[in-house]
mmCIF file of C-alpha atoms in Angstrom:
data_model
loop_
_atom_site.group_PDB
_atom_site.id
_atom_site.type_symbol
_atom_site.label_atom_id
_atom_site.label_comp_id
_atom_site.label_asym_id
_atom_site.label_seq_id
_atom_site.Cartn_x
_atom_site.Cartn_y
_atom_site.Cartn_z
ATOM 1 C CA UNK A 255 26.089 5.571 9.573
ATOM 2 C CA UNK A 256 27.133 2.891 11.994
ATOM 3 C CA UNK A 257 24.927 0.710 14.129
ATOM 4 C CA UNK A 258 25.546 -0.869 17.495
ATOM 5 C CA UNK A 259 23.386 -3.804 18.536
ATOM 6 C CA UNK A 260 22.729 -4.724 22.183
ATOM 7 C CA UNK A 261 20.554 -7.796 22.493
ATOM 8 C CA UNK A 262 19.757 -7.393 26.163
ATOM 9 C CA UNK A 263 18.155 -3.956 25.986
ATOM 10 C CA UNK A 264 17.480 -3.465 22.280
ATOM 11 C CA UNK A 265 19.516 -0.273 22.426
ATOM 12 C CA UNK A 266 20.184 1.134 18.986
ATOM 13 C CA UNK A 267 22.752 3.843 18.389
ATOM 14 C CA UNK A 268 22.766 5.615 15.047
ATOM 15 C CA UNK A 269 25.881 7.680 14.341
ATOM 16 C CA UNK A 270 26.643 10.142 11.570
ATOM 17 C CA UNK A 271 23.324 9.695 9.787
ATOM 18 C CA UNK A 272 21.609 12.858 8.642
ATOM 19 C CA UNK A 273 18.891 10.866 6.864
ATOM 20 C CA UNK A 274 18.582 7.112 7.126
ATOM 21 C CA UNK A 275 15.906 4.722 6.042
ATOM 22 C CA UNK A 276 16.150 1.397 7.790
ATOM 23 C CA UNK A 277 14.537 -1.991 7.671
ATOM 24 C CA UNK A 278 14.491 -3.276 11.233
ATOM 25 C CA UNK A 279 13.852 -6.948 11.859
ATOM 26 C CA UNK A 280 13.794 -9.232 14.854
ATOM 27 C CA UNK A 281 16.026 -12.267 14.659
ATOM 28 C CA UNK A 282 13.006 -14.531 15.079
ATOM 29 C CA UNK A 283 11.357 -12.752 12.155
ATOM 30 C CA UNK A 284 8.312 -11.617 14.095
ATOM 31 C CA UNK A 285 8.207 -8.118 12.670
ATOM 32 C CA UNK A 286 9.530 -5.745 10.072
ATOM 33 C CA UNK A 287 9.652 -1.964 10.164
ATOM 34 C CA UNK A 288 10.257 0.440 7.329
ATOM 35 C CA UNK A 289 10.837 3.908 8.697
ATOM 36 C CA UNK A 290 12.537 7.217 8.281
ATOM 37 C CA UNK A 291 14.881 8.718 10.849
ATOM 38 C CA UNK A 292 15.921 12.342 10.752
ATOM 39 C CA UNK A 293 18.873 13.314 12.908
ATOM 40 C CA UNK A 294 19.550 16.993 13.439
ATOM 41 C CA UNK A 295 22.265 19.192 11.932
ATOM 42 C CA UNK A 296 24.135 16.388 10.140
ATOM 43 C CA UNK A 297 26.098 15.849 13.345
ATOM 44 C CA UNK A 298 26.918 12.665 15.175
ATOM 45 C CA UNK A 299 23.735 11.809 17.038
ATOM 46 C CA UNK A 300 22.523 8.887 19.061
ATOM 47 C CA UNK A 301 19.016 7.509 19.315
ATOM 48 C CA UNK A 302 18.458 5.172 22.261
ATOM 49 C CA UNK A 303 15.220 3.539 23.355
ATOM 50 C CA UNK A 304 14.503 0.370 25.271
ATOM 51 C CA UNK A 305 11.815 -2.145 24.333
ATOM 52 C CA UNK A 306 9.398 -1.506 22.755
ATOM 53 C CA UNK A 307 11.379 0.373 20.146
ATOM 54 C CA UNK A 308 9.644 3.425 18.727
ATOM 55 C CA UNK A 309 11.145 5.877 16.278
ATOM 56 C CA UNK A 310 8.645 8.457 14.994
ATOM 57 C CA UNK A 311 7.612 9.168 11.406
ATOM 58 C CA UNK A 312 7.264 6.154 9.123
ATOM 59 C CA UNK A 313 6.727 2.630 10.350
ATOM 60 C CA UNK A 314 4.717 -0.423 9.513
ATOM 61 C CA UNK A 315 5.087 -2.650 12.496
ATOM 62 C CA UNK A 316 6.054 -1.907 16.065
ATOM 63 C CA UNK A 317 5.560 -4.591 18.656
ATOM 64 C CA UNK A 318 7.450 -7.174 20.680
ATOM 65 C CA UNK A 319 11.111 -6.666 19.817
ATOM 66 C CA UNK A 320 13.795 -9.138 20.841
ATOM 67 C CA UNK A 321 17.320 -8.897 19.494
ATOM 68 C CA UNK A 322 17.510 -6.424 16.643
ATOM 69 C CA UNK A 323 19.165 -6.560 13.244
ATOM 70 C CA UNK A 324 19.345 -3.365 11.205
ATOM 71 C CA UNK A 325 19.769 -3.282 7.437
ATOM 72 C CA UNK A 326 20.530 0.067 5.841
ATOM 73 C CA UNK A 327 18.427 0.979 2.831
ATOM 74 C CA UNK A 328 18.797 4.007 0.572
ATOM 75 C CA UNK A 329 17.297 7.170 2.021
ATOM 76 C CA UNK A 330 13.531 7.420 2.046
ATOM 77 C CA UNK A 331 12.449 9.400 -1.015
ATOM 78 C CA UNK A 332 12.123 13.037 -0.009
ATOM 79 C CA UNK A 333 10.094 13.878 -3.100
ATOM 80 C CA UNK A 334 7.475 11.166 -2.617
ATOM 81 C CA UNK A 335 3.886 11.895 -3.526
ATOM 82 C CA UNK A 336 4.737 14.600 -6.051
ATOM 83 C CA UNK A 337 3.789 13.430 -9.553
ATOM 84 C CA UNK A 338 5.544 15.141 -12.442
ATOM 85 C CA UNK A 339 2.225 15.059 -14.313
ATOM 86 C CA UNK A 340 -0.722 16.638 -12.493
ATOM 87 C CA UNK A 341 -3.671 14.262 -11.968
ATOM 88 C CA UNK A 342 -7.175 15.266 -12.956
ATOM 89 C CA UNK A 343 -9.507 16.249 -10.124
ATOM 90 C CA UNK A 344 -12.480 14.634 -11.851
ATOM 91 C CA UNK A 345 -14.754 12.959 -9.320
ATOM 92 C CA UNK A 346 -16.123 9.993 -11.269
ATOM 93 C CA UNK A 347 -15.394 6.454 -10.189
ATOM 94 C CA UNK A 348 -13.455 3.403 -11.313
ATOM 95 C CA UNK A 349 -16.674 1.507 -12.086
ATOM 96 C CA UNK A 350 -18.218 3.963 -14.561
ATOM 97 C CA UNK A 351 -15.136 6.033 -13.744
ATOM 98 C CA UNK A 352 -12.968 8.375 -15.707
ATOM 99 C CA UNK A 353 -9.704 7.633 -17.444
ATOM 100 C CA UNK A 354 -6.739 8.986 -15.513
ATOM 101 C CA UNK A 355 -4.313 11.415 -17.089
ATOM 102 C CA UNK A 356 -1.516 9.078 -18.291
ATOM 103 C CA UNK A 357 1.230 8.695 -15.665
ATOM 104 C CA UNK A 358 -0.387 11.144 -13.250
ATOM 105 C CA UNK A 359 -0.433 8.437 -10.551
ATOM 106 C CA UNK A 360 3.204 7.307 -11.020
ATOM 107 C CA UNK A 361 3.237 5.006 -7.973
ATOM 108 C CA UNK A 362 0.462 2.805 -9.390
ATOM 109 C CA UNK A 363 1.573 -0.804 -9.806
ATOM 110 C CA UNK A 364 0.045 -3.514 -11.981
ATOM 111 C CA UNK A 365 0.726 -6.731 -10.081
ATOM 112 C CA UNK A 366 0.827 -9.509 -12.652
ATOM 113 C CA UNK A 367 0.929 -13.249 -12.053
ATOM 114 C CA UNK A 368 1.675 -16.375 -14.048
ATOM 115 C CA UNK A 369 1.449 -19.798 -12.354
ATOM 116 C CA UNK A 370 4.017 -21.085 -14.829
ATOM 117 C CA UNK A 371 5.611 -19.974 -18.069
ATOM 118 C CA UNK A 372 4.773 -19.885 -20.970
ATOM 119 C CA UNK A 373 1.362 -18.963 -19.514
ATOM 120 C CA UNK A 374 1.291 -15.179 -19.996
ATOM 121 C CA UNK A 375 1.307 -12.822 -17.057
ATOM 122 C CA UNK A 376 -2.148 -11.464 -16.193
ATOM 123 C CA UNK A 377 -3.098 -8.420 -14.120
ATOM 124 C CA UNK A 378 -4.386 -9.564 -10.747
ATOM 125 C CA UNK A 379 -4.134 -6.660 -8.321
ATOM 126 C CA UNK A 380 -2.952 -3.124 -7.883
ATOM 127 C CA UNK A 381 -0.218 -1.895 -5.592
ATOM 128 C CA UNK A 382 1.642 1.240 -4.536
ATOM 129 C CA UNK A 383 5.335 1.981 -4.965
ATOM 130 C CA UNK A 384 6.478 3.327 -1.578
ATOM 131 C CA UNK A 385 10.237 2.904 -1.939
ATOM 132 C CA UNK A 386 12.634 1.942 -4.694
ATOM 133 C CA UNK A 387 12.527 -1.686 -3.498
ATOM 134 C CA UNK A 388 9.082 -1.983 -1.904
ATOM 135 C CA UNK A 389 5.460 -2.315 -3.006
ATOM 136 C CA UNK A 390 2.513 -1.948 -0.617
ATOM 137 C CA UNK A 391 -0.591 -4.009 -1.417
ATOM 138 C CA UNK A 392 -3.356 -6.217 0.002
ATOM 139 C CA UNK A 393 -2.548 -9.611 1.493
ATOM 140 C CA UNK A 394 -5.537 -11.287 -0.176
ATOM 141 C CA UNK A 395 -3.941 -10.688 -3.584
ATOM 142 C CA UNK A 396 -1.676 -13.666 -2.896
ATOM 143 C CA UNK A 397 -4.502 -16.199 -2.598
ATOM 144 C CA UNK A 398 -3.681 -18.751 -3.939
ATOM 145 C CA UNK A 399 -0.537 -17.580 -5.803
ATOM 146 C CA UNK A 400 1.697 -16.987 -2.801
ATOM 147 C CA UNK A 401 5.176 -17.611 -4.229
ATOM 148 C CA UNK A 402 7.371 -14.682 -5.308
ATOM 149 C CA UNK A 403 8.284 -16.520 -8.523
ATOM 150 C CA UNK A 404 4.658 -16.292 -9.720
ATOM 151 C CA UNK A 405 4.692 -12.503 -9.749
ATOM 152 C CA UNK A 406 6.104 -9.463 -11.439
ATOM 153 C CA UNK A 407 5.451 -5.815 -10.566
ATOM 154 C CA UNK A 408 4.884 -3.485 -13.536
ATOM 155 C CA UNK A 409 5.271 0.278 -13.230
ATOM 156 C CA UNK A 410 4.949 3.172 -15.660
ATOM 157 C CA UNK A 411 1.811 1.710 -17.246
ATOM 158 C CA UNK A 412 -1.293 3.488 -18.452
ATOM 159 C CA UNK A 413 -2.807 1.077 -20.972
ATOM 160 C CA UNK A 414 -2.917 -2.538 -19.894
ATOM 161 C CA UNK A 415 -1.677 -3.350 -23.395
ATOM 162 C CA UNK A 416 1.605 -1.473 -23.118
ATOM 163 C CA UNK A 417 2.017 -1.350 -26.913
ATOM 164 C CA UNK A 418 -0.653 1.370 -26.854
ATOM 165 C CA UNK A 419 1.631 3.614 -24.782
ATOM 166 C CA UNK A 420 3.968 5.343 -27.224
ATOM 167 C CA UNK A 421 6.656 5.693 -26.150
ATOM 168 C CA UNK A 422 6.270 3.044 -23.463
ATOM 169 C CA UNK A 423 7.516 3.873 -19.968
ATOM 170 C CA UNK A 424 6.657 0.422 -18.624
ATOM 171 C CA UNK A 425 9.188 -1.392 -16.468
ATOM 172 C CA UNK A 426 8.486 -4.762 -14.848
ATOM 173 C CA UNK A 427 10.427 -6.148 -11.896
ATOM 174 C CA UNK A 428 10.791 -9.631 -10.477
ATOM 175 C CA UNK A 429 9.801 -10.313 -6.890
ATOM 176 C CA UNK A 430 12.015 -11.981 -4.295
ATOM 177 C CA UNK A 431 9.885 -11.561 -1.188
ATOM 178 C CA UNK A 432 6.229 -11.392 -0.165
ATOM 179 C CA UNK A 433 5.425 -10.448 3.432
ATOM 180 C CA UNK A 434 1.815 -10.953 4.453
ATOM 181 C CA UNK A 435 0.631 -9.833 7.862
ATOM 182 C CA UNK A 436 0.750 -12.925 10.052
ATOM 183 C CA UNK A 437 -2.673 -12.055 11.489
ATOM 184 C CA UNK A 438 -4.233 -11.880 8.031
ATOM 185 C CA UNK A 439 -7.725 -13.386 7.744
ATOM 186 C CA UNK A 440 -9.856 -13.155 4.601
ATOM 187 C CA UNK A 441 -13.123 -15.070 4.497
ATOM 188 C CA UNK A 442 -14.656 -15.048 1.019
ATOM 189 C CA UNK A 443 -18.116 -14.325 2.453
ATOM 190 C CA UNK A 444 -16.641 -11.243 4.171
ATOM 191 C CA UNK A 445 -17.693 -12.435 7.632
ATOM 192 C CA UNK A 446 -14.116 -11.881 8.776
ATOM 193 C CA UNK A 447 -11.487 -9.799 7.014
ATOM 194 C CA UNK A 448 -8.558 -8.711 9.139
ATOM 195 C CA UNK A 449 -5.064 -7.312 8.535
ATOM 196 C CA UNK A 450 -5.374 -7.267 4.740
ATOM 197 C CA UNK A 451 -1.948 -5.761 4.121
ATOM 198 C CA UNK A 452 1.281 -7.014 2.567
ATOM 199 C CA UNK A 453 4.689 -5.839 1.438
ATOM 200 C CA UNK A 454 6.396 -6.988 -1.743
ATOM 201 C CA UNK A 455 10.170 -6.799 -2.061
ATOM 202 C CA UNK A 456 11.608 -6.332 -5.541
ATOM 203 C CA UNK A 457 14.683 -8.184 -6.750
ATOM 204 C CA UNK A 458 16.269 -4.917 -7.910
ATOM 205 C CA UNK A 459 15.856 -1.213 -7.337
ATOM 206 C CA UNK A 460 13.333 0.700 -9.401
ATOM 207 C CA UNK A 461 14.647 3.307 -11.811
ATOM 208 C CA UNK A 462 12.665 6.444 -10.999
ATOM 209 C CA UNK A 463 11.416 8.751 -13.741
ATOM 210 C CA UNK A 464 8.629 11.223 -14.450
ATOM 211 C CA UNK A 465 6.371 8.193 -15.065
ATOM 212 C CA UNK A 466 7.558 6.134 -12.081
ATOM 213 C CA UNK A 467 7.892 7.578 -8.574
ATOM 214 C CA UNK A 468 6.787 6.640 -5.034
ATOM 215 C CA UNK A 469 3.851 7.796 -2.959
ATOM 216 C CA UNK A 470 4.290 8.965 0.640
ATOM 217 C CA UNK A 471 3.085 7.091 3.703
ATOM 218 C CA UNK A 472 0.942 8.958 6.232
ATOM 219 C CA UNK A 473 2.277 9.559 9.695
ATOM 220 C CA UNK A 474 1.315 6.918 12.267
ATOM 221 C CA UNK A 475 -2.179 7.466 13.604
ATOM 222 C CA UNK A 476 -3.128 9.982 10.915
ATOM 223 C CA UNK A 477 -6.857 9.922 10.167
ATOM 224 C CA UNK A 478 -8.463 11.884 7.352
ATOM 225 C CA UNK A 479 -11.769 13.579 8.296
ATOM 226 C CA UNK A 480 -15.080 12.179 7.076
ATOM 227 C CA UNK A 481 -16.077 13.691 3.763
ATOM 228 C CA UNK A 482 -12.496 14.096 2.558
ATOM 229 C CA UNK A 483 -12.393 13.141 -1.135
ATOM 230 C CA UNK A 484 -9.509 10.774 -1.787
ATOM 231 C CA UNK A 485 -8.753 8.928 -5.014
ATOM 232 C CA UNK A 486 -8.848 5.239 -5.822
ATOM 233 C CA UNK A 487 -7.063 4.176 -8.993
ATOM 234 C CA UNK A 488 -6.824 0.917 -10.884
ATOM 235 C CA UNK A 489 -7.488 -1.230 -13.916
ATOM 236 C CA UNK A 490 -10.392 -3.024 -12.243
ATOM 237 C CA UNK A 491 -13.736 -4.007 -13.722
ATOM 238 C CA UNK A 492 -15.475 -0.939 -15.164
ATOM 239 C CA UNK A 493 -18.998 -2.382 -15.125
ATOM 240 C CA UNK A 494 -19.257 -4.361 -11.908
ATOM 241 C CA UNK A 495 -20.365 -7.942 -11.379
ATOM 242 C CA UNK A 496 -17.630 -9.756 -13.277
ATOM 243 C CA UNK A 497 -13.872 -9.840 -13.497
ATOM 244 C CA UNK A 498 -13.075 -7.681 -16.490
ATOM 245 C CA UNK A 499 -9.833 -5.698 -16.531
ATOM 246 C CA UNK A 500 -10.008 -2.167 -17.906
ATOM 247 C CA UNK A 501 -7.726 -1.291 -20.827
ATOM 248 C CA UNK A 502 -6.648 2.037 -19.324
ATOM 249 C CA UNK A 503 -5.941 3.227 -15.784
ATOM 250 C CA UNK A 504 -9.069 4.748 -14.249
ATOM 251 C CA UNK A 505 -9.579 6.955 -11.224
ATOM 252 C CA UNK A 506 -12.413 8.025 -8.942
ATOM 253 C CA UNK A 507 -12.773 10.396 -6.010
ATOM 254 C CA UNK A 508 -14.524 8.737 -3.071
ATOM 255 C CA UNK A 509 -15.402 10.701 0.085
ATOM 256 C CA UNK A 510 -14.457 9.086 3.383
ATOM 257 C CA UNK A 511 -17.414 7.738 5.387
ATOM 258 C CA UNK A 512 -17.044 8.001 9.157
ATOM 259 C CA UNK A 513 -16.583 4.792 11.151
ATOM 260 C CA UNK A 514 -19.774 5.272 13.200
ATOM 261 C CA UNK A 515 -21.880 5.334 10.048
ATOM 262 C CA UNK A 516 -20.078 2.559 8.197
ATOM 263 C CA UNK A 517 -20.276 0.181 11.164
ATOM 264 C CA UNK A 518 -24.084 0.426 11.392
ATOM 265 C CA UNK A 519 -26.054 -2.809 10.737
ATOM 266 C CA UNK A 520 -27.336 -1.481 7.400
ATOM 267 C CA UNK A 521 -23.756 -0.842 6.289
ATOM 268 C CA UNK A 522 -20.825 -3.152 7.082
ATOM 269 C CA UNK A 523 -21.689 -3.670 10.762
ATOM 270 C CA UNK A 524 -19.255 -5.933 12.646
ATOM 271 C CA UNK A 525 -17.205 -6.730 9.536
ATOM 272 C CA UNK A 526 -15.667 -3.285 9.921
ATOM 273 C CA UNK A 527 -12.574 -2.749 12.067
ATOM 274 C CA UNK A 528 -11.010 0.511 13.301
ATOM 275 C CA UNK A 529 -8.025 -0.390 11.107
ATOM 276 C CA UNK A 530 -10.209 0.065 8.006
ATOM 277 C CA UNK A 531 -11.461 3.072 6.025
ATOM 278 C CA UNK A 532 -14.865 3.282 4.346
ATOM 279 C CA UNK A 533 -15.240 5.533 1.331
ATOM 280 C CA UNK A 534 -17.976 6.038 -1.233
ATOM 281 C CA UNK A 535 -21.366 7.595 -1.937
ATOM 282 C CA UNK A 536 -24.806 6.848 -0.533
ATOM 283 C CA UNK A 537 -27.212 8.223 -3.167
ATOM 284 C CA UNK A 538 -28.184 5.620 -5.804
ATOM 285 C CA UNK A 539 -27.320 7.995 -8.645
ATOM 286 C CA UNK A 540 -23.869 8.637 -7.168
ATOM 287 C CA UNK A 541 -22.830 5.108 -6.241
ATOM 288 C CA UNK A 542 -19.164 4.587 -6.982
ATOM 289 C CA UNK A 543 -16.590 2.151 -5.637
ATOM 290 C CA UNK A 544 -13.531 0.067 -6.309
ATOM 291 C CA UNK A 545 -13.981 -3.287 -8.044
ATOM 292 C CA UNK A 546 -12.266 -6.556 -9.029
ATOM 293 C CA UNK A 547 -8.747 -5.870 -10.258
ATOM 294 C CA UNK A 548 -8.449 -2.724 -8.136
ATOM 295 C CA UNK A 549 -7.638 -4.786 -5.016
ATOM 296 C CA UNK A 550 -4.370 -3.863 -3.348
ATOM 297 C CA UNK A 551 -4.253 -0.517 -5.104
ATOM 298 C CA UNK A 552 -3.888 2.878 -3.446
ATOM 299 C CA UNK A 553 -6.488 5.066 -1.808
ATOM 300 C CA UNK A 554 -4.558 8.321 -2.121
ATOM 301 C CA UNK A 555 -5.270 11.527 -0.224
ATOM 302 C CA UNK A 556 -3.616 14.893 -0.756
ATOM 303 C CA UNK A 557 -1.818 16.181 2.342
ATOM 304 C CA UNK A 558 -1.676 19.749 3.639
ATOM 305 C CA UNK A 559 1.721 20.075 1.958
ATOM 306 C CA UNK A 560 0.143 19.105 -1.404
ATOM 307 C CA UNK A 561 1.929 15.751 -1.571
ATOM 308 C CA UNK A 562 -0.046 12.520 -2.000
ATOM 309 C CA UNK A 563 -0.184 9.888 0.748
ATOM 310 C CA UNK A 564 -1.477 6.328 0.546
ATOM 311 C CA UNK A 565 -4.019 6.251 3.380
ATOM 312 C CA UNK A 566 -5.718 3.054 2.293
ATOM 313 C CA UNK A 567 -5.288 -0.211 0.411
ATOM 314 C CA UNK A 568 -8.258 -1.506 -1.603
ATOM 315 C CA UNK A 569 -9.524 -4.489 0.401
ATOM 316 C CA UNK A 570 -13.166 -5.386 -0.260
ATOM 317 C CA UNK A 571 -16.609 -4.187 -1.307
ATOM 318 C CA UNK A 572 -20.096 -5.559 -2.026
ATOM 319 C CA UNK A 573 -20.872 -8.291 -4.527
ATOM 320 C CA UNK A 574 -21.216 -6.613 -7.908
ATOM 321 C CA UNK A 575 -19.078 -3.711 -6.640
ATOM 322 C CA UNK A 576 -21.931 -1.179 -6.308
ATOM 323 C CA UNK A 577 -24.625 -1.468 -3.654
ATOM 324 C CA UNK A 578 -26.570 0.963 -1.518
ATOM 325 C CA UNK A 579 -24.988 1.505 1.928
ATOM 326 C CA UNK A 580 -22.000 -0.666 1.038
ATOM 327 C CA UNK A 581 -19.076 1.696 0.409
ATOM 328 C CA UNK A 582 -15.657 0.398 -0.565
ATOM 329 C CA UNK A 583 -13.465 -0.710 2.327
ATOM 330 C CA UNK A 584 -9.731 -0.056 2.542
ATOM 331 C CA UNK A 585 -7.041 -1.222 4.949
ATOM 332 C CA UNK A 586 -5.877 1.890 6.799
ATOM 333 C CA UNK A 587 -2.111 2.241 6.400
ATOM 334 C CA UNK A 588 -1.700 4.593 9.373
ATOM 335 C CA UNK A 589 -3.386 2.239 11.848
ATOM 336 C CA UNK A 590 -1.380 1.397 14.943
ATOM 337 C CA UNK A 591 -1.715 -0.495 18.171
ATOM 338 C CA UNK A 592 -4.141 -3.352 17.650
ATOM 339 C CA UNK A 593 -4.518 -2.722 13.936
ATOM 340 C CA UNK A 594 -2.543 -4.207 11.106
ATOM 341 C CA UNK A 595 0.757 -2.763 12.349
ATOM 342 C CA UNK A 596 1.550 -5.617 14.648
ATOM 343 C CA UNK A 597 3.441 -8.509 13.065
ATOM 344 C CA UNK A 598 4.715 -9.643 9.693
ATOM 345 C CA UNK A 599 6.046 -13.182 9.556
ATOM 346 C CA UNK A 600 8.245 -15.333 7.280
ATOM 347 C CA UNK A 601 10.534 -12.467 6.404
ATOM 348 C CA UNK A 602 13.751 -14.474 6.185
ATOM 349 C CA UNK A 603 13.092 -15.871 2.718
ATOM 350 C CA UNK A 604 14.389 -12.849 0.833
ATOM 351 C CA UNK A 605 17.139 -11.783 3.229
ATOM 352 C CA UNK A 606 19.132 -15.008 3.201
#
């Protein structure tokens, strides 16, 4: 399709696009938006909206547009969230959790860092493949290693030691851009954690397969009801209390805890924001949560259409990973308005 740019009114006309996925940026790099646009009947259509721009369906950031640049990306994956290998519905957790069926969470990313070669790459965080060029993760994963050259994104893994996967489906990709939310705050004592969300841009497109495929994003504003069991996955510490990467990918079903409960003084109180999701168990014999090494990974919920959506990003939890009335906390990917979908900064580094 073709694009017409009008700086004065931010009018965007999209012609002859039946399905387009666009990355929309402001020239002063205040925001980025990844979204899907469906135009009807494969006919020439025009979408026009003055500031603030809003196009429904998928978006990350919508706020404060100035002049607009539009970069065409390949179409948003229509078969997202549909793993070729069915995941187990077992309800145990990542700490004391259950091993996932190999490659049943094909969007799971092992984010691996090396401060300099020949120091070997080490697993640091999880992430979610949401597009053939994009990874969704937590912003705190890039403390202190915040340069793209430190990182690689590995997909198609089950065992952390890939030689144990026979045949191996692993594919690792270099990174050429890291976009952390410009309002990101992460105090180590958890007195203030805000906007813990980031995008990672890959240096080349991912080759999709039955072992590697993207997860869907929820629609803006979507909120899963309390009690909904969603799955956290990762290679994080299986015991709690120390950084100890699991050898195999684990999974756990954690029920969503409503905001009113999780924001009580005995729970997370004023640390909690509406742009976060709490999930976990309350009974001492049921306590389950995410842990070190799971950070940035997906909190995946099954939609009404039976596809999987990444509703949360593993952000933080209690010291030692398991504690009464301290469920795991996730950044809510569907949050809008005053939540994390406001501004991403420093986006020019990988576009120029």
